[in-house]
Amino acid sequence: MKRIFSGIIAFIIILSLPIAVFAENKNENVVIKEDEVVKGDFFTAGDTIKNVGTVKGDVFAAATKFENIGRVLGDIIVGSGESQIGGSIDGNLRIGTVNLSIIGEIGKNVTALSQVVILENSGAVDGNINAFSEKIDINGIIGGDFRGIADDITINGDIKGDVNIDTEKLTLGPNAKIDGNLTYESPEEIDIPEGIVSGEISYKFKDNNIDTKKVEKGIGALNVVGKSIKIISYLIVSFILTLIFSSFMKKTSATISKKPWYALGIGIVVLVAVPIVSLLMMITVIGIPLGLISFVIYGVLIYLSKIPAALWIGEKILKNEEKPYLPMVLGILLLLLVGFIPYLGKFVSFVAIFFGIGSYLLNIKEAIQKPKTIEPLDE
């Protein structure tokens, strides 16, 4: 679990970056004062962010420390290190943080990704709490359901709905009250005094020993499903492109026959040179958009590069087939099957990519440079 929360902290930082970049206010300390009213959504980033006033919209924030004491009529969406949520929030709280303390009232739901989540005695959540954490303490009131995954969960407050938790250790304090059902998964079943849970109690044994054989089977099944989806998706994309641009696709296939070495050479040069040129462009600030665009085009070109070679292979086998769809499908299936052969598969795939890129670019160049016949105007 410790490793998981190292990942969580990294996730919070990544989550915070877009907010920090596009924030309206980007200072070390940001404070909405007690008599201050923000009439719309509030975007901010800083070292310390504190709301003592009123925000009549949503709050989007990234900070080392975030504190709300005032009122927010919308949602609060936060990525921060330390977070204390007081005051009142009419909407939802969506938060990624290290330590979360709720001391105020939240009108709707809480979704928390945090190392520690504490709903204090003074805290109240009118809706549901969904929390993924290392430690969760519920001391206040939850008007809806509580769902949590944590190593250590303590319930010592009033929960009006159902409780569904997965934990290594569950503790029910003297003030614990669950009006709905309690469903918990844990290595040990605990004794629950009468009167704490009004609904049904359901326990499921949690086995921490991982069945490696089941995991391997599961991974194997996912790989098969993933590869099947990949093949079907590629066939659909190829079919649609061949259907829409049948004439152009036929020309690219013919180019491989007419100018094989030319197409191969251009394909190799482009495959190697484009990433280098794009990175060089991105060194300068002005060239960043062009570099990013070229990388996108480069990726699309590589993804579609096997279609001309597949069509060429299919046409060599189905010589009497006039329409390109069936040869294209046959060629792709053959390339994919060969791709499963160690070493040979990789080599054939690279050659197909080289020929495809080269033939695409030769035909695009020809289409651009081809003179257009302009009919004279009738006198």
Coordinates of C-alpha atoms in Angstrom, one line a residue:
M1 CA 0.0 0.0 0.0
K2 CA 2.9 2.3 0.7
R3 CA 4.0 2.0 -3.0
I4 CA 0.5 2.7 -4.1
F5 CA 0.4 6.0 -2.2
S6 CA 3.8 7.1 -3.7
G7 CA 2.0 6.6 -7.0
I8 CA -1.0 8.6 -5.7
I9 CA 1.2 11.6 -4.8
A10 CA 2.7 11.5 -8.3
F11 CA -0.8 11.3 -9.7
I12 CA -1.8 14.4 -7.6
I13 CA 1.1 16.4 -9.0
I14 CA 0.2 15.4 -12.6
L15 CA -3.4 16.2 -11.9
S16 CA -2.5 19.6 -10.7
L17 CA -0.3 20.6 -13.7
P18 CA -3.2 21.5 -16.1
I19 CA -4.9 23.6 -13.4
A20 CA -1.7 25.4 -12.6
V21 CA -1.0 26.2 -16.2
F22 CA -4.5 27.6 -17.0
A23 CA -5.2 29.2 -13.6
E24 CA -6.5 32.7 -13.5
N25 CA -4.6 33.4 -10.3
K26 CA -1.1 31.9 -10.0
N27 CA 0.6 33.2 -6.9
E28 CA 2.4 31.8 -3.9
N29 CA -0.5 32.6 -1.6
V30 CA -4.1 33.0 -2.8
V31 CA -6.8 34.2 -0.4
I32 CA -10.5 34.9 -1.1
K33 CA -11.3 37.3 1.8
E34 CA -14.3 37.1 4.1
D35 CA -16.2 40.0 2.4
E36 CA -15.1 39.0 -1.2
V37 CA -17.6 37.3 -3.6
V38 CA -16.5 35.5 -6.7
K39 CA -19.5 35.5 -9.1
G40 CA -18.5 32.6 -11.3
D41 CA -16.1 29.6 -11.4
F42 CA -12.7 30.2 -9.8
F43 CA -9.5 28.8 -11.2
T44 CA -6.3 29.1 -9.1
A45 CA -2.9 27.7 -8.3
G46 CA -0.4 28.5 -5.6
D47 CA 1.6 27.4 -2.6
T48 CA -1.3 28.1 -0.1
I49 CA -4.9 28.6 -1.2
K50 CA -7.5 29.7 1.3
N51 CA -11.2 30.6 0.8
V52 CA -12.9 32.6 3.5
G53 CA -15.4 34.3 1.2
T54 CA -18.0 33.2 -1.2
V55 CA -17.7 31.5 -4.6
K56 CA -20.9 31.4 -6.7
G57 CA -19.5 28.7 -9.0
D58 CA -17.0 25.8 -8.9
V59 CA -13.5 26.0 -7.5
F60 CA -10.6 24.4 -9.4
A61 CA -7.4 24.6 -7.5
A62 CA -3.8 23.2 -7.3
A63 CA -1.8 23.9 -4.2
T64 CA 0.6 22.6 -1.6
K65 CA -2.0 23.5 1.0
F66 CA -5.7 24.1 0.4
E67 CA -8.2 25.4 3.0
N68 CA -11.9 26.2 2.7
I69 CA -13.6 28.1 5.4
G70 CA -16.1 30.1 3.4
R71 CA -19.0 29.0 1.1
V72 CA -18.9 27.5 -2.3
L73 CA -22.1 27.2 -4.2
G74 CA -20.7 24.7 -6.8
D75 CA -18.2 21.9 -6.6
I76 CA -14.6 22.0 -5.3
I77 CA -12.1 20.1 -7.5
V78 CA -8.6 20.1 -5.9
G79 CA -5.1 18.6 -6.3
S80 CA -3.0 19.4 -3.2
G81 CA -0.7 18.2 -0.4
E82 CA -2.6 19.1 2.7
S83 CA -6.4 19.9 2.5
Q84 CA -8.8 21.1 5.2
I85 CA -12.4 21.4 4.1
G86 CA -14.5 23.6 6.4
G87 CA -17.3 26.1 5.8
S88 CA -20.0 24.9 3.4
I89 CA -20.0 23.4 -0.1
D90 CA -23.4 23.1 -1.9
G91 CA -22.0 20.8 -4.5
N92 CA -19.5 17.9 -4.6
L93 CA -15.9 17.6 -3.4
R94 CA -13.5 15.9 -5.8
I95 CA -10.0 15.8 -4.4
G96 CA -6.6 14.2 -4.8
T97 CA -4.4 15.0 -1.8
V98 CA -2.1 13.5 0.8
N99 CA -4.1 14.4 4.0
L100 CA -7.7 15.3 3.9
S101 CA -9.7 16.7 6.9
I102 CA -13.4 17.5 6.5
I103 CA -14.7 19.8 9.3
G104 CA -17.5 21.6 7.4
E105 CA -20.7 20.6 5.5
I106 CA -20.7 19.2 2.0
G107 CA -24.1 19.3 0.3
K108 CA -23.6 16.4 -2.2
N109 CA -20.9 13.7 -2.6
V110 CA -17.2 13.3 -1.7
T111 CA -14.8 11.5 -4.0
A112 CA -11.3 11.3 -2.4
L113 CA -8.0 9.9 -3.3
S114 CA -5.8 10.5 -0.3
Q115 CA -3.3 8.9 2.1
V116 CA -5.4 9.9 5.1
V117 CA -9.1 10.8 5.1
I118 CA -10.7 12.1 8.3
L119 CA -14.4 13.2 8.6
E120 CA -14.2 15.1 11.9
N121 CA -17.0 15.3 14.5
S122 CA -18.0 18.7 13.2
G123 CA -18.0 17.4 9.6
A124 CA -21.1 16.4 7.6
V125 CA -21.6 15.0 4.1
D126 CA -25.2 15.0 2.9
G127 CA -24.5 12.6 0.0
N128 CA -22.1 9.7 -0.4
I129 CA -18.4 9.3 0.4
N130 CA -16.2 7.3 -1.9
A131 CA -12.7 7.1 -0.7
F132 CA -9.5 5.3 -1.7
S133 CA -6.9 5.7 1.1
E134 CA -4.4 4.2 3.5
K135 CA -6.4 5.3 6.6
I136 CA -10.0 6.5 6.9
D137 CA -11.7 7.8 10.0
I138 CA -15.4 8.6 10.0
N139 CA -16.4 10.6 13.1
G140 CA -19.1 12.9 11.6
I141 CA -22.3 12.4 9.7
I142 CA -22.8 10.8 6.3
G143 CA -26.3 11.3 4.9
G144 CA -25.8 8.7 2.1
D145 CA -23.6 5.7 1.6
F146 CA -20.0 5.1 2.5
R147 CA -17.7 3.2 0.2
G148 CA -14.1 2.8 1.0
I149 CA -10.9 0.9 0.3
A150 CA -8.1 1.3 2.9
D151 CA -5.7 -0.5 5.1
D152 CA -7.3 0.9 8.3
I153 CA -10.9 2.0 8.6
T154 CA -12.5 3.4 11.7
I155 CA -16.2 4.2 11.9
N156 CA -17.2 6.3 15.0
G157 CA -19.9 8.4 13.4
D158 CA -23.5 8.3 12.0
I159 CA -24.0 6.8 8.5
K160 CA -27.6 7.0 7.2
G161 CA -27.0 4.8 4.2
D162 CA -25.2 1.6 3.4
V163 CA -21.5 0.8 4.1
N164 CA -19.4 -1.1 1.6
I165 CA -15.7 -1.4 2.5
D166 CA -12.6 -3.4 1.7
T167 CA -10.0 -3.2 4.5
E168 CA -7.2 -4.9 6.4
K169 CA -8.6 -3.6 9.7
L170 CA -12.1 -2.4 10.7
T171 CA -12.8 -0.7 14.0
L172 CA -16.3 0.4 15.2
G173 CA -16.2 3.0 17.9
P174 CA -18.7 3.7 20.7
N175 CA -20.5 6.4 18.6
A176 CA -20.8 4.2 15.5
K177 CA -24.3 4.0 13.9
I178 CA -25.1 2.5 10.5
D179 CA -28.8 2.9 9.5
G180 CA -28.3 0.8 6.3
N181 CA -26.5 -2.4 5.5
L182 CA -22.9 -3.2 6.3
T183 CA -20.8 -5.1 3.8
Y184 CA -17.2 -5.6 4.5
E185 CA -14.3 -7.6 3.1
S186 CA -11.4 -8.2 5.6
P187 CA -8.9 -10.9 6.7
E188 CA -10.8 -11.2 10.0
E189 CA -14.4 -11.0 11.0
I190 CA -15.1 -8.7 13.9
D191 CA -17.8 -8.9 16.6
I192 CA -20.4 -6.2 16.0
P193 CA -22.5 -5.2 19.0
E194 CA -26.2 -5.1 18.6
G195 CA -27.8 -1.7 17.7
I196 CA -24.8 -0.4 15.7
V197 CA -26.1 -1.8 12.3
S198 CA -29.8 -1.5 11.6
G199 CA -29.6 -3.4 8.3
E200 CA -28.0 -6.6 7.3
I201 CA -24.4 -7.5 8.0
S202 CA -22.4 -9.3 5.2
Y203 CA -18.8 -10.4 5.7
K204 CA -16.4 -11.7 3.0
F205 CA -13.1 -13.2 3.8
K206 CA -10.2 -11.3 2.2
D207 CA -7.3 -13.6 1.1
N208 CA -4.1 -11.6 0.8
N209 CA -2.3 -14.5 -0.9
I210 CA -2.3 -13.9 -4.6
D211 CA -3.1 -17.0 -6.8
T212 CA -0.4 -16.5 -9.4
K213 CA -2.0 -19.1 -11.7
K214 CA -5.3 -17.2 -11.8
V215 CA -3.4 -14.0 -12.4
E216 CA -1.5 -15.5 -15.3
K217 CA -4.7 -16.9 -16.8
G218 CA -6.4 -13.5 -16.4
I219 CA -3.5 -11.7 -18.1
G220 CA -3.5 -14.3 -20.9
A221 CA -7.2 -13.8 -21.5
L222 CA -6.8 -10.0 -21.5
N223 CA -4.0 -10.3 -24.0
V224 CA -6.1 -12.5 -26.3
V225 CA -9.1 -10.0 -26.0
G226 CA -6.8 -7.0 -26.5
K227 CA -5.2 -8.5 -29.6
S228 CA -8.5 -9.5 -31.1
I229 CA -9.9 -6.0 -30.6
K230 CA -6.7 -4.5 -32.1
I231 CA -7.1 -6.7 -35.2
I232 CA -10.8 -6.0 -35.7
S233 CA -10.3 -2.3 -35.2
Y234 CA -7.5 -2.2 -37.8
L235 CA -9.5 -4.2 -40.3
I236 CA -12.5 -1.8 -39.8
V237 CA -10.3 1.3 -40.2
S238 CA -8.6 -0.2 -43.3
F239 CA -11.9 -1.2 -44.9
I240 CA -13.3 2.3 -44.4
L241 CA -10.3 4.0 -45.8
T242 CA -10.1 1.7 -48.8
L243 CA -13.9 2.2 -49.4
I244 CA -13.6 6.0 -49.3
F245 CA -10.2 6.4 -51.0
S246 CA -10.2 3.3 -53.2
S247 CA -8.5 5.0 -56.2
F248 CA -5.7 6.4 -54.0
M249 CA -5.2 3.1 -52.2
K250 CA -4.9 1.3 -55.6
K251 CA -2.3 3.8 -56.7
T252 CA -0.2 3.3 -53.5
S253 CA -0.3 -0.5 -54.1
A254 CA 0.7 0.0 -57.7
T255 CA 3.6 2.3 -56.6
I256 CA 5.1 -0.6 -54.6
S257 CA 5.2 -2.6 -57.8
K258 CA 6.4 0.2 -60.1
K259 CA 8.9 2.0 -57.8
P260 CA 9.8 -0.5 -55.0
W261 CA 13.3 0.7 -54.2
Y262 CA 12.2 4.4 -54.4
A263 CA 9.3 3.8 -52.0
L264 CA 11.4 1.8 -49.7
G265 CA 14.2 4.4 -49.5
I266 CA 11.7 7.3 -48.9
G267 CA 10.0 5.2 -46.2
I268 CA 13.2 4.5 -44.3
V269 CA 14.4 8.2 -44.5
V270 CA 11.0 9.6 -43.3
L271 CA 10.7 7.0 -40.5
V272 CA 14.1 8.0 -39.1
A273 CA 14.2 11.7 -40.0
V274 CA 10.8 13.0 -38.8
P275 CA 11.3 12.4 -35.1
I276 CA 14.7 14.1 -35.2
V277 CA 13.4 17.1 -37.1
S278 CA 10.3 17.4 -34.8
L279 CA 12.4 17.3 -31.7
L280 CA 14.8 20.0 -33.1
M281 CA 11.7 22.2 -33.9
M282 CA 10.4 21.8 -30.4
I283 CA 13.7 23.1 -28.9
T284 CA 12.4 26.6 -29.9
V285 CA 9.2 27.9 -28.4
I286 CA 7.9 28.9 -31.8
G287 CA 8.4 25.4 -33.2
I288 CA 6.6 23.5 -30.4
P289 CA 3.2 23.5 -32.2
L290 CA 4.7 22.4 -35.5
G291 CA 6.7 19.7 -33.7
L292 CA 3.6 18.4 -31.9
I293 CA 1.6 18.4 -35.1
S294 CA 4.3 16.6 -37.0
F295 CA 4.5 13.9 -34.3
V296 CA 0.7 13.4 -34.6
I297 CA 0.8 13.1 -38.4
Y298 CA 3.8 10.8 -38.0
G299 CA 1.9 8.5 -35.7
V300 CA -1.1 8.3 -37.9
L301 CA 1.1 7.6 -41.0
I302 CA 2.8 4.7 -39.2
Y303 CA -0.5 3.3 -38.0
L304 CA -1.9 3.3 -41.6
S305 CA 1.3 2.4 -43.3
K306 CA 0.7 -1.4 -43.6
I307 CA -2.5 -0.9 -45.7
P308 CA -0.7 -0.4 -49.1
A309 CA 1.6 -3.4 -48.5
A310 CA -1.3 -5.5 -47.4
L311 CA -3.3 -4.5 -50.5
W312 CA -0.3 -5.3 -52.8
I313 CA 0.0 -8.7 -51.2
G314 CA -3.7 -9.4 -51.5
E315 CA -3.8 -8.3 -55.2
K316 CA -0.9 -10.7 -55.9
I317 CA -2.9 -13.6 -54.5
L318 CA -6.4 -12.6 -55.8
K319 CA -5.3 -11.4 -59.3
N320 CA -8.8 -11.4 -60.8
E321 CA -10.4 -9.4 -58.0
E322 CA -11.3 -5.9 -59.3
K323 CA -12.4 -4.3 -56.0
P324 CA -9.7 -3.7 -53.5
Y325 CA -11.6 -4.6 -50.3
L326 CA -11.1 -8.4 -50.3
P327 CA -7.4 -8.3 -51.2
M328 CA -6.8 -5.6 -48.6
V329 CA -8.5 -7.8 -45.8
L330 CA -6.6 -10.9 -47.0
G331 CA -3.3 -9.0 -47.0
I332 CA -3.7 -7.5 -43.5
L333 CA -4.6 -10.9 -42.1
L334 CA -1.5 -12.4 -43.6
L335 CA 0.7 -9.6 -42.3
L336 CA -0.8 -10.0 -38.8
L337 CA -0.3 -13.7 -38.9
V338 CA 3.3 -13.4 -40.0
G339 CA 3.7 -10.8 -37.2
F340 CA 3.4 -13.6 -34.6
I341 CA 6.5 -15.4 -35.9
P342 CA 9.5 -14.4 -33.8
Y343 CA 12.1 -12.2 -35.6
L344 CA 10.6 -12.8 -39.1
G345 CA 7.4 -11.1 -38.0
K346 CA 9.2 -7.9 -36.8
F347 CA 11.3 -7.7 -40.0
V348 CA 8.2 -8.1 -42.3
S349 CA 6.3 -5.5 -40.3
F350 CA 9.1 -3.0 -40.6
V351 CA 9.5 -3.6 -44.4
A352 CA 5.7 -3.2 -44.8
I353 CA 5.8 0.1 -42.9
F354 CA 8.7 1.4 -45.0
F355 CA 6.9 0.5 -48.3
G356 CA 3.6 2.0 -47.0
I357 CA 5.1 5.3 -45.9
G358 CA 7.1 5.7 -49.1
S359 CA 4.2 4.9 -51.4
Y360 CA 1.8 7.2 -49.5
L361 CA 4.2 10.1 -49.8
L362 CA 5.0 9.5 -53.5
N363 CA 1.3 9.5 -54.4
I364 CA 0.6 12.6 -52.2
K365 CA 3.4 14.4 -53.9
E366 CA 2.1 13.4 -57.3
A367 CA -1.4 14.5 -56.4
I368 CA -0.1 17.9 -55.3
Q369 CA 2.1 18.5 -58.3
K370 CA -0.3 17.1 -60.9
P371 CA -1.4 20.0 -63.2
K372 CA -5.1 20.7 -63.3
T373 CA -6.8 21.1 -66.7
I374 CA -8.8 24.3 -66.7
E375 CA -11.5 24.5 -69.3
P376 CA -11.7 27.8 -71.2
L377 CA -14.7 30.0 -70.5
D378 CA -17.3 30.1 -73.2
E379 CA -17.3 33.3 -75.1

